[in-house]
CSV table of C-alpha atoms (C1' of nucleotides) in Angstrom, one decimal:
chain,number,residue,atom,x,y,z
A,1,MET,CA,85.1,112.9,82.1
A,2,ALA,CA,87.3,110.6,84.4
A,3,GLU,CA,84.7,109.2,86.4
A,4,PRO,CA,82.7,106.9,84.2
A,5,ASP,CA,84.6,103.8,82.9
A,6,PRO,CA,82.0,100.6,83.2
A,7,PRO,CA,82.7,99.6,79.5
A,8,ARG,CA,86.2,100.2,78.7
A,9,ALA,CA,87.3,98.2,81.6
A,10,GLU,CA,88.2,94.8,79.7
A,11,GLN,CA,89.8,94.6,76.5
A,12,ARG,CA,91.5,98.2,75.6
A,13,ARG,CA,92.9,98.4,79.1
A,14,THR,CA,96.7,98.2,78.3
A,15,TRP,CA,96.8,99.9,75.0
A,16,ARG,CA,100.0,99.9,73.8
A,17,SER,CA,102.6,101.0,76.8
A,18,PRO,CA,102.6,98.1,79.1
A,19,ASP,CA,106.3,99.0,79.1
A,20,ARG,CA,106.0,102.7,80.3
A,21,ARG,CA,103.5,101.3,83.1
A,22,ASP,CA,105.8,98.6,84.4
A,23,GLU,CA,108.8,101.3,84.5
A,24,ILE,CA,106.7,103.8,86.2
A,25,LEU,CA,105.5,101.0,88.5
A,26,ARG,CA,109.0,99.8,89.3
A,27,ALA,CA,110.1,103.3,90.2
A,28,ALA,CA,107.0,103.5,92.3
A,29,PHE,CA,107.6,100.5,94.5
A,30,ALA,CA,111.3,101.8,95.1
A,31,LEU,CA,109.8,105.1,96.2
A,32,PHE,CA,107.5,103.6,98.4
A,33,ALA,CA,109.8,101.5,99.7
A,34,GLU,CA,112.0,104.1,100.5
A,35,ARG,CA,109.9,106.8,101.8
A,36,GLY,CA,105.9,104.8,102.1
A,37,TYR,CA,103.2,106.2,100.2
A,38,ARG,CA,102.6,109.1,102.6
A,39,GLY,CA,106.0,110.1,101.9
A,40,THR,CA,106.0,109.2,98.1
A,41,SER,CA,105.3,112.1,95.6
A,42,LEU,CA,104.1,111.9,92.0
A,43,ALA,CA,106.5,114.0,90.9
A,44,ALA,CA,109.2,111.6,92.4
A,45,VAL,CA,108.0,108.8,90.9
A,46,ALA,CA,107.9,110.5,87.6
A,47,ASP,CA,111.4,111.6,88.0
A,48,ARG,CA,112.6,108.3,88.6
A,49,ALA,CA,110.6,106.8,85.7
A,50,GLY,CA,111.8,109.5,83.6
A,51,LEU,CA,109.3,111.2,82.6
A,52,SER,CA,106.8,114.4,84.0
A,53,GLN,CA,103.8,114.5,86.6
A,54,PRO,CA,101.4,115.0,84.0
A,55,GLY,CA,102.8,112.5,82.1
A,56,LEU,CA,102.7,110.1,84.5
A,57,LEU,CA,99.0,110.5,85.2
A,58,HIS,CA,98.9,109.9,81.8
A,59,HIS,CA,99.0,106.3,82.7
A,60,PHE,CA,97.3,106.4,86.3
A,61,PRO,CA,94.3,108.5,87.0
A,62,GLY,CA,95.9,109.1,90.5
A,63,LYS,CA,98.2,108.5,93.2
A,64,GLU,CA,96.0,105.9,94.6
A,65,ALA,CA,95.5,104.1,90.8
A,66,LEU,CA,99.6,104.2,91.3
A,67,LEU,CA,99.3,102.2,94.8
A,68,ALA,CA,96.8,100.0,93.5
A,69,GLY,CA,99.0,99.1,90.9
A,70,VAL,CA,102.1,98.8,93.0
A,71,LEU,CA,100.1,96.1,94.8
A,72,GLN,CA,98.8,94.3,92.2
A,73,MET,CA,102.2,93.8,90.5
A,74,TYR,CA,103.4,92.5,93.8
A,75,GLU,CA,100.5,90.3,93.7
A,76,LYS,CA,101.2,89.2,90.3
A,77,ILE,CA,104.8,88.4,91.3
A,78,ASP,CA,105.0,87.0,94.7
A,79,ALA,CA,101.7,85.0,95.0
A,80,GLY,CA,102.9,82.2,92.8
A,81,ARG,CA,105.6,81.5,95.3
A,82,LEU,CA,103.4,80.9,98.2
A,83,PHE,CA,100.6,79.3,99.7
A,84,THR,CA,99.0,82.7,99.6
A,85,GLY,CA,97.3,81.6,96.1
A,86,PRO,CA,93.9,81.2,95.9
A,87,THR,CA,91.7,78.6,97.4
A,88,ALA,CA,92.4,75.8,94.9
A,89,THR,CA,95.8,75.7,95.6
A,90,THR,CA,97.7,72.3,95.4
A,91,ALA,CA,97.8,71.5,99.2
A,92,THR,CA,101.0,68.8,98.9
A,93,GLU,CA,103.0,71.3,97.2
A,94,THR,CA,102.8,73.9,99.5
A,95,SER,CA,104.7,73.5,102.8
A,96,LEU,CA,106.1,75.3,105.5
A,97,ASP,CA,109.6,74.7,104.2
A,98,ARG,CA,108.4,76.3,100.8
A,99,LEU,CA,108.0,79.3,103.0
A,100,ALA,CA,111.7,79.2,104.5
A,101,GLU,CA,112.8,79.2,100.9
A,102,VAL,CA,111.1,82.3,100.3
A,103,ILE,CA,112.0,84.2,103.4
A,104,GLU,CA,115.7,83.3,101.9
A,105,TYR,CA,115.4,84.6,98.7
A,106,ASN,CA,113.7,88.1,100.2
A,107,ALA,CA,116.7,88.6,102.2
A,108,SER,CA,118.6,89.1,98.8
A,109,ARG,CA,116.1,92.3,98.1
A,110,PRO,CA,115.1,94.3,101.5
A,111,ASP,CA,113.6,96.7,99.1
A,112,ALA,CA,110.9,94.5,98.2
A,113,VAL,CA,110.4,93.2,101.8
A,114,ARG,CA,110.8,97.1,103.1
A,115,ALA,CA,107.9,98.2,100.6
A,116,LEU,CA,105.5,95.3,102.0
A,117,ALA,CA,106.6,96.2,105.2
A,118,VAL,CA,106.1,100.0,105.1
A,119,LEU,CA,103.1,99.6,103.0
A,120,ALA,CA,101.4,97.1,105.2
A,121,ALA,CA,102.1,99.4,108.6
A,122,GLU,CA,101.2,102.4,107.1
A,123,SER,CA,97.3,100.8,105.9
A,124,VAL,CA,96.6,100.1,109.3
A,125,THR,CA,96.0,104.1,109.5
A,126,SER,CA,92.6,105.7,109.0
A,127,ASP,CA,91.4,105.8,105.7
A,128,HIS,CA,94.5,104.4,104.1
A,129,PRO,CA,94.0,102.8,100.3
A,130,ALA,CA,96.2,99.7,101.1
A,131,ARG,CA,93.9,98.9,103.9
A,132,ALA,CA,91.6,96.5,102.0
A,133,PHE,CA,94.1,94.8,100.6
A,134,PHE,CA,96.5,94.1,103.2
A,135,VAL,CA,93.4,92.8,105.0
A,136,GLU,CA,92.4,90.4,102.9
A,137,ARG,CA,96.2,89.6,102.5
A,138,TYR,CA,96.6,88.4,105.6
A,139,ALA,CA,93.4,86.7,106.0
A,140,GLU,CA,93.8,84.9,103.0
A,141,PHE,CA,98.2,84.4,104.0
A,142,ARG,CA,96.6,82.9,107.1
A,143,LYS,CA,94.1,80.6,105.4
A,144,GLY,CA,96.8,79.4,103.4
A,145,ALA,CA,99.3,79.1,106.1
A,146,ALA,CA,96.4,77.1,108.3
A,147,ARG,CA,96.2,75.0,105.6
A,148,ALA,CA,99.7,73.7,105.1
A,149,LEU,CA,100.4,73.2,109.0
A,150,GLU,CA,97.4,71.2,108.7
A,151,ALA,CA,98.8,69.1,106.0
A,152,GLU,CA,102.1,69.0,107.8
A,153,PHE,CA,101.6,68.1,111.3
A,154,LYS,CA,98.3,68.0,111.8
A,155,ARG,CA,97.3,69.5,115.7
A,156,ARG,CA,100.1,69.8,117.7
A,157,GLY,CA,99.8,70.5,121.6
A,158,GLN,CA,97.8,73.6,122.3
A,159,LEU,CA,98.1,74.9,119.5
A,160,THR,CA,95.5,75.1,116.7
A,161,SER,CA,97.0,75.2,112.9
A,162,GLU,CA,95.1,79.2,112.7
A,163,GLN,CA,96.8,79.9,115.9
A,164,ALA,CA,100.0,78.5,114.4
A,165,ALA,CA,99.3,80.3,111.2
A,166,ALA,CA,98.9,83.6,112.7
A,167,LEU,CA,102.1,83.2,114.6
A,168,THR,CA,103.8,82.3,111.9
A,169,ILE,CA,103.4,85.1,109.6
A,170,ALA,CA,103.3,87.6,112.9
A,171,VAL,CA,107.2,86.2,113.2
A,172,LEU,CA,107.7,87.1,109.3
A,173,ASP,CA,106.8,90.3,109.7
A,174,GLY,CA,108.3,91.3,113.5
A,175,LEU,CA,111.5,89.8,111.7
A,176,HIS,CA,111.6,91.5,109.0
A,177,LEU,CA,110.7,94.8,110.8
A,178,GLN,CA,113.8,94.5,113.0
A,179,TRP,CA,115.9,93.3,110.3
A,180,LEU,CA,114.7,96.4,108.5
A,181,LEU,CA,115.9,98.7,111.0
A,182,GLN,CA,119.7,96.7,112.3
A,183,PRO,CA,120.1,94.8,108.8
A,184,ASP,CA,123.5,93.2,110.6
A,185,GLU,CA,121.8,92.3,113.9
A,186,ILE,CA,119.1,90.0,112.7
A,187,ASP,CA,119.0,87.3,110.4
A,188,VAL,CA,115.5,86.5,109.0
A,189,PRO,CA,116.0,83.0,107.2
A,190,ASP,CA,118.0,81.7,110.3
A,191,LEU,CA,115.2,82.8,113.1
A,192,PHE,CA,112.4,81.8,110.9
A,193,THR,CA,114.4,78.2,110.7
A,194,ALA,CA,114.9,78.6,114.4
A,195,PHE,CA,110.6,79.2,115.0
A,196,LEU,CA,110.2,76.6,112.6
A,197,SER,CA,111.5,74.0,114.6
A,198,LEU,CA,109.7,75.0,117.5
A,199,LEU,CA,106.5,74.8,115.8
A,200,ARG,CA,107.6,71.1,115.1
A,201,GLN,CA,108.7,69.9,118.4
A,202,ARG,CA,106.1,68.1,120.6
A,203,PRO,CA,104.3,69.2,123.4
A,204,ILE,CA,105.9,68.6,126.5
A,205,ASP,CA,103.4,66.8,128.4
A,206,ASN,CA,102.0,64.8,125.0
A,207,ASN,CA,103.4,61.3,124.5
B,1,MET,CA,86.7,126.8,114.6
B,2,ALA,CA,84.1,124.7,115.3
B,3,GLU,CA,85.0,124.3,118.5
B,4,PRO,CA,84.1,127.0,121.7
B,5,ASP,CA,86.5,126.1,123.7
B,6,PRO,CA,84.3,124.8,126.4
B,7,PRO,CA,86.7,123.3,129.0
B,8,ARG,CA,88.9,126.3,129.1
B,9,ALA,CA,91.6,124.6,131.7
B,10,GLU,CA,89.8,125.3,135.0
B,11,GLN,CA,91.0,128.7,136.2
B,12,ARG,CA,94.7,128.6,136.8
B,13,ARG,CA,96.3,127.8,133.7
B,14,THR,CA,98.9,126.2,135.0
B,15,TRP,CA,101.9,128.8,134.6
B,16,ARG,CA,104.9,127.7,133.3
B,17,SER,CA,103.4,124.9,131.0
B,18,PRO,CA,103.6,121.4,131.9
B,19,ASP,CA,100.1,120.8,131.7
B,20,ARG,CA,99.2,122.2,128.2
B,21,ARG,CA,102.4,120.4,126.7
B,22,ASP,CA,101.0,117.4,128.0
B,23,GLU,CA,97.7,118.2,126.4
B,24,ILE,CA,99.3,118.7,123.1
B,25,LEU,CA,101.5,115.7,123.6
B,26,ARG,CA,98.4,113.5,124.0
B,27,ALA,CA,96.8,114.8,121.4
B,28,ALA,CA,99.8,114.1,119.0
B,29,PHE,CA,100.0,110.7,120.3
B,30,ALA,CA,96.6,109.9,119.2
B,31,LEU,CA,96.9,111.3,115.5
B,32,PHE,CA,100.4,109.8,115.1
B,33,ALA,CA,98.5,106.7,115.7
B,34,GLU,CA,95.7,107.1,113.2
B,35,ARG,CA,97.7,108.8,110.6
B,36,GLY,CA,101.0,108.2,111.4
B,37,TYR,CA,103.4,111.3,111.7
B,38,ARG,CA,104.0,111.8,108.0
B,39,GLY,CA,100.4,111.6,107.6
B,40,THR,CA,99.8,114.0,110.4
B,41,SER,CA,99.9,118.2,110.0
B,42,LEU,CA,100.8,120.3,112.8
B,43,ALA,CA,97.4,122.1,112.5
B,44,ALA,CA,95.4,119.1,113.2
B,45,VAL,CA,97.4,117.9,116.7
B,46,ALA,CA,96.9,122.0,117.4
B,47,ASP,CA,93.1,121.6,116.6
B,48,ARG,CA,93.0,118.6,118.8
B,49,ALA,CA,94.6,120.1,121.7
B,50,GLY,CA,92.4,122.9,121.2
B,51,LEU,CA,94.9,126.1,120.3
B,52,SER,CA,96.3,127.3,117.1
B,53,GLN,CA,99.4,126.1,115.3
B,54,PRO,CA,101.7,129.0,116.0
B,55,GLY,CA,100.4,128.4,119.7
B,56,LEU,CA,101.5,125.0,119.2
B,57,LEU,CA,104.8,125.7,118.0
B,58,HIS,CA,105.2,128.3,121.0
B,59,HIS,CA,105.5,125.2,122.9
B,60,PHE,CA,107.5,122.5,120.6
B,61,PRO,CA,110.0,124.2,118.2
B,62,GLY,CA,109.0,122.1,115.5
B,63,LYS,CA,107.2,119.0,114.2
B,64,GLU,CA,110.3,116.8,115.1
B,65,ALA,CA,110.5,118.1,118.4
B,66,LEU,CA,106.8,117.4,118.8
B,67,LEU,CA,107.7,113.7,117.7
B,68,ALA,CA,111.0,113.2,120.2
B,69,GLY,CA,108.1,114.6,123.2
B,70,VAL,CA,105.7,112.3,122.1
B,71,LEU,CA,108.1,108.9,122.1
B,72,GLN,CA,110.0,110.7,125.3
B,73,MET,CA,106.5,110.5,127.0
B,74,TYR,CA,106.2,106.8,125.8
B,75,GLU,CA,109.1,105.8,127.2
B,76,LYS,CA,108.4,107.3,130.7
B,77,ILE,CA,105.2,105.7,130.8
B,78,ASP,CA,105.7,102.2,129.5
B,79,ALA,CA,109.7,101.9,130.3
B,80,GLY,CA,108.8,101.0,133.7
B,81,ARG,CA,106.5,98.1,132.9
B,82,LEU,CA,109.0,96.0,131.1
B,83,PHE,CA,112.2,94.5,130.8
B,84,THR,CA,113.1,97.1,128.4
B,85,GLY,CA,114.7,99.3,131.4
B,86,PRO,CA,118.2,100.1,132.2
B,87,THR,CA,120.5,97.5,132.9
B,88,ALA,CA,120.7,97.1,136.1
B,89,THR,CA,116.7,96.1,136.7
B,90,THR,CA,116.5,93.2,139.2
B,91,ALA,CA,116.6,90.2,136.8
B,92,THR,CA,114.3,87.9,139.3
B,93,GLU,CA,111.4,90.5,138.8
B,94,THR,CA,111.8,90.3,135.1
B,95,SER,CA,109.8,87.6,133.6
B,96,LEU,CA,108.1,86.6,130.1
B,97,ASP,CA,104.8,86.1,132.3
B,98,ARG,CA,105.0,89.7,133.4
B,99,LEU,CA,105.2,90.8,129.4
B,100,ALA,CA,102.5,88.6,129.0
B,101,GLU,CA,100.6,91.0,131.2
B,102,VAL,CA,101.6,94.0,129.7
B,103,ILE,CA,100.4,92.6,126.2
B,104,GLU,CA,96.8,92.0,127.8
B,105,TYR,CA,96.8,95.2,129.3
B,106,ASN,CA,97.9,96.6,125.8
B,107,ALA,CA,94.8,94.9,124.2
B,108,SER,CA,92.7,97.4,126.2
B,109,ARG,CA,94.3,100.4,124.7
B,110,PRO,CA,94.7,99.9,120.8
B,111,ASP,CA,95.6,103.5,119.8
B,112,ALA,CA,99.0,103.2,122.0
B,113,VAL,CA,99.6,100.0,120.0
B,114,ARG,CA,99.1,101.5,116.9
B,115,ALA,CA,101.0,104.5,117.6
B,116,LEU,CA,103.9,102.5,118.3
B,117,ALA,CA,103.5,100.3,115.4
B,118,VAL,CA,102.7,102.5,113.1
B,119,LEU,CA,105.7,105.1,114.2
B,120,ALA,CA,108.0,101.8,114.3
B,121,ALA,CA,107.3,100.8,110.5
B,122,GLU,CA,107.5,104.3,109.6
B,123,SER,CA,110.8,104.9,111.0
B,124,VAL,CA,112.3,102.0,108.7
B,125,THR,CA,111.7,104.7,105.8
B,126,SER,CA,115.0,106.6,105.2
B,127,ASP,CA,115.8,109.9,106.8
B,128,HIS,CA,112.9,109.1,109.3
B,129,PRO,CA,113.6,111.2,112.3
B,130,ALA,CA,112.5,108.1,114.9
B,131,ARG,CA,114.5,105.7,113.7
B,132,ALA,CA,117.5,105.5,116.1
B,133,PHE,CA,114.9,106.0,118.8
B,134,PHE,CA,113.7,102.7,117.7
B,135,VAL,CA,117.1,101.3,116.6
B,136,GLU,CA,117.9,101.7,120.2
B,137,ARG,CA,114.4,100.4,121.5
B,138,TYR,CA,114.8,97.2,119.9
B,139,ALA,CA,118.3,96.5,120.4
B,140,GLU,CA,117.5,97.3,124.3
B,141,PHE,CA,114.3,95.1,124.4
B,142,ARG,CA,116.4,92.0,122.7
B,143,LYS,CA,118.7,92.5,125.3
B,144,GLY,CA,116.3,93.1,128.2
B,145,ALA,CA,114.3,89.5,126.6
B,146,ALA,CA,117.7,87.4,126.1
B,147,ARG,CA,118.2,88.6,129.9
B,148,ALA,CA,114.7,87.4,130.9
B,149,LEU,CA,114.6,84.1,128.8
B,150,GLU,CA,118.1,83.1,130.2
B,151,ALA,CA,116.8,83.5,133.5
B,152,GLU,CA,113.8,81.6,133.1
B,153,PHE,CA,114.6,78.9,131.2
B,154,LYS,CA,118.4,78.7,129.9
B,155,ARG,CA,119.2,77.3,126.9
B,156,ARG,CA,116.7,75.4,125.3
B,157,GLY,CA,117.5,73.3,122.0
B,158,GLN,CA,118.8,75.1,119.4
B,159,LEU,CA,117.6,78.3,120.4
B,160,THR,CA,120.3,80.6,122.2
B,161,SER,CA,118.5,83.3,124.0
B,162,GLU,CA,119.3,86.1,122.0
B,163,GLN,CA,117.5,84.2,119.4
B,164,ALA,CA,114.5,83.4,121.4
B,165,ALA,CA,114.0,87.3,122.3
B,166,ALA,CA,114.7,88.2,118.8
B,167,LEU,CA,111.3,85.9,118.0
B,168,THR,CA,109.3,87.1,120.9
B,169,ILE,CA,109.4,90.7,119.8
B,170,ALA,CA,108.9,89.7,116.2
B,171,VAL,CA,105.7,87.8,117.5
B,172,LEU,CA,104.0,90.8,119.4
B,173,ASP,CA,105.0,93.0,116.6
B,174,GLY,CA,103.6,90.9,114.1
B,175,LEU,CA,100.3,89.8,116.1
B,176,HIS,CA,99.6,93.7,116.7
B,177,LEU,CA,100.2,94.1,113.0
B,178,GLN,CA,97.4,91.7,112.1
B,179,TRP,CA,95.5,92.7,115.3
B,180,LEU,CA,95.3,96.3,113.8
B,181,LEU,CA,94.1,95.5,110.6
B,182,GLN,CA,91.8,92.8,111.8
B,183,PRO,CA,90.8,93.1,115.3
B,184,ASP,CA,88.2,90.6,115.8
B,185,GLU,CA,90.1,87.7,114.4
B,186,ILE,CA,93.5,88.1,116.4
B,187,ASP,CA,93.3,87.7,120.1
B,188,VAL,CA,97.2,88.9,120.6
B,189,PRO,CA,97.2,87.8,124.1
B,190,ASP,CA,95.8,84.2,123.6
B,191,LEU,CA,98.0,84.1,120.7
B,192,PHE,CA,101.1,85.4,122.9
B,193,THR,CA,100.5,82.9,125.6
B,194,ALA,CA,100.7,80.1,123.2
B,195,PHE,CA,103.4,81.2,121.7
B,196,LEU,CA,105.2,81.1,124.9
B,197,SER,CA,104.1,77.7,125.5
B,198,LEU,CA,105.9,77.1,122.5
B,199,LEU,CA,109.3,78.4,123.7
B,200,ARG,CA,109.0,76.8,127.1
B,201,GLN,CA,108.6,73.2,125.3
B,202,ARG,CA,111.6,70.8,125.4
B,203,PRO,CA,113.3,70.2,122.5
B,204,ILE,CA,112.0,66.9,120.5
B,205,ASP,CA,115.5,65.0,120.7
B,206,ASN,CA,116.6,66.2,123.8
B,207,ASN,CA,116.2,64.3,127.3
C,1,DC,C1',100.2,149.9,147.9
C,2,DG,C1',100.8,150.7,143.1
C,3,DC,C1',103.4,150.8,138.7
C,4,DG,C1',105.9,149.2,135.1
C,5,DA,C1',108.8,146.3,132.9
C,6,DA,C1',109.4,141.0,132.4
C,7,DC,C1',107.9,137.0,131.2
C,8,DT,C1',104.8,133.5,129.6
C,9,DA,C1',100.9,131.9,126.5
C,10,DC,C1',98.8,132.5,122.7
C,11,DC,C1',97.2,134.2,117.7
C,12,DG,C1',96.1,136.6,113.1
C,13,DA,C1',98.2,136.7,109.1
C,14,DG,C1',102.1,135.6,106.3
C,15,DT,C1',106.4,132.9,104.1
C,16,DA,C1',107.9,130.0,100.4
C,17,DG,C1',107.5,125.6,99.0
C,18,DT,C1',105.5,121.1,98.1
C,19,DA,C1',101.3,118.3,97.3
C,20,DG,C1',97.9,116.2,94.1
C,21,DG,C1',95.4,117.1,90.1
C,22,DT,C1',93.7,120.0,85.5
C,23,DC,C1',94.1,122.0,81.0
C,24,DG,C1',95.3,122.9,76.6
C,25,DG,C1',98.4,121.5,73.2
C,26,DC,C1',102.0,119.1,70.4
C,27,DA,C1',104.3,115.5,67.9
C,28,DA,C1',104.3,110.6,66.7
C,29,DC,C1',102.0,106.9,64.2
C,30,DG,C1',99.1,103.5,62.5
D,1,DC,C1',93.2,111.9,61.6
D,2,DG,C1',92.1,109.9,65.5
D,3,DT,C1',94.5,107.6,69.0
D,4,DT,C1',98.0,107.3,72.0
D,5,DG,C1',102.4,109.5,74.9
D,6,DC,C1',103.6,113.0,76.8
D,7,DC,C1',104.6,118.0,78.6
D,8,DG,C1',104.4,123.0,80.4
D,9,DA,C1',101.9,125.9,82.7
D,10,DC,C1',98.9,126.2,85.8
D,11,DC,C1',95.5,125.9,90.3
D,12,DT,C1',93.9,125.2,94.7
D,13,DA,C1',94.8,123.0,98.9
D,14,DC,C1',98.0,122.2,102.4
D,15,DT,C1',102.8,121.9,104.4
D,16,DA,C1',105.8,123.6,108.4
D,17,DC,C1',107.5,127.6,109.7
D,18,DT,C1',108.0,132.9,111.1
D,19,DC,C1',106.7,137.4,112.3
D,20,DG,C1',104.1,140.8,115.0
D,21,DG,C1',101.7,141.6,118.4
D,22,DT,C1',98.1,140.9,122.7
D,23,DA,C1',96.1,139.4,126.3
D,24,DG,C1',97.2,138.1,131.6
D,25,DT,C1',100.7,137.3,135.2
D,26,DT,C1',104.7,137.6,138.1
D,27,DC,C1',107.8,140.3,140.0
D,28,DG,C1',111.4,144.4,141.3
D,29,DC,C1',111.1,148.8,143.3
D,30,DG,C1',109.4,153.1,145.0
DNA sequence: CGCGAACTACCGAGTAGTAGGTCGGCAACG
DNA sequence: CGTTGCCGACCTACTACTCGGTAGTTCGCG
C-alpha cells in the first residue's frame, strides 16, 4: 500500500497542503535541534505542530521521511547563501567573506545551528538515515570552499586549497560545538574572522 | 542468546567485580560510539558484555551511571596524555606538538574518537546527562591549550592565546567529524599539522 | 574441621511507559 | 462522490527499571 510510488512522484506531490507540511517541518526542525533525531518522538512533533500523531503520518509516511523533509527544507533555505550550491555557481561571487557574513547571521539563530550540528554528529553513527545527506553535503561544501579559496588567494605556503577548505569547515563546526555548549564563552563570528586572517597570512619562509 | 558464553572469564571470576565492570564499560563505550547514548539500550550493552540486562544493572544503578562510568574511564585513560590535565601540569612539557602526537595516535582508533565526538554533540541537546561533563572538559581543554600556546609563542598577530586555543580545539573536532563521515577523504593528522603551521606563521603586517 | 549466615554476581519474569506505525472512519470540499 | 485532512483506538516492539530468587564464595563460630 504505502510501498509503490514510482508514477505519482512528479506532479501530484504537494496536493493542497504545503502550509501544514511546512508547519510540521518547522516543528520537527525545532525539536531535532533540541533533542536530536533519535531523541525526538513523532508524537512530540505532532503536538508542536498542533495535530495528532496519525495526522502527522498522513503528511509524511514515516519518521525518516520527516527527517528527509527537514534536511531538504534546510537545503532550500541555506544552499543559496553559500558556496555549497551546485557545481556551476558563479565563482566570482563566492568568497570567504561571504561565508563570514553567513556565520554572523547564524549567530542570531542558534536553533538552526544546533539542529545541523546535532544532526551531523548524530549521522556518524551506524545506520543513521541522514548519513548520506551529510557525507554529500560536506563533500560539496569542501569542493565549493576549495574553489572559493583558490579564487581568492591561490596557493599559500604548504596549504592546498582543499586542505584549507577542510580546515575552514572544521573550524566552523568545531566553534559551533563549543558555542552551543558555552554560548557566553565563544564568539563564533569573531573567532572565524580570526581564523580567516590566519589563512590570509603569508607563509613564514616565502617572499 | 546466540552466544554460548565461550570464554567464561577464566576460573577466578575476580571477586569484587572491577574486571566485570570494566568489561561492561568497554562494551558501553563501543556501543555509544556506534549508536550514541540515546541510541544505545541497556540490553544491547548487557548483551555485548555477556550478561543479562538485570545483571548489568547490578553493577550500575542506571543508564546515566553507565554513561558517567564511561566518561570517567575515558578521562582516566586520556587525561594524562594532554594538556587537559589539572592546573599544575608542567608547562614545559605540554606543547602543541605533543597534541599532534595524540592526534596521530587517535587516527588509529576511530571508535574512541567517534564515541567522544558523538557524545559531545549529543550533549548539546537539552537535559543531556553528559552536558556538564563536556562543558567542563572544553573549558579545561581551552585553558590548557591557551597555556601551551602562550608558552610556545606568546602572542601572535591579532590572535590571543585563548582565541588560538578555541580555534585549535575547533579544528580538531571539526576534522574528526569530517573524518568520521568520510574516512578516506580526510587525513586528520596531516590537516592538523597544516593548521599548526598556520598558527606558527608570522602576521602579515608585523616585523 | 564443618556449617550456616552473609555477601556477591547474576538471571527469569515482569513492571509501566513510550516508541513508530496501522486501521477504519469521519468531515469538509471541489 | 471521491479526494484530502485528520483523528481515536489499537498494535507490536522496545525502553529503563524492579522483584524475587539462586548459584557460588567467604567467613565467623563452634
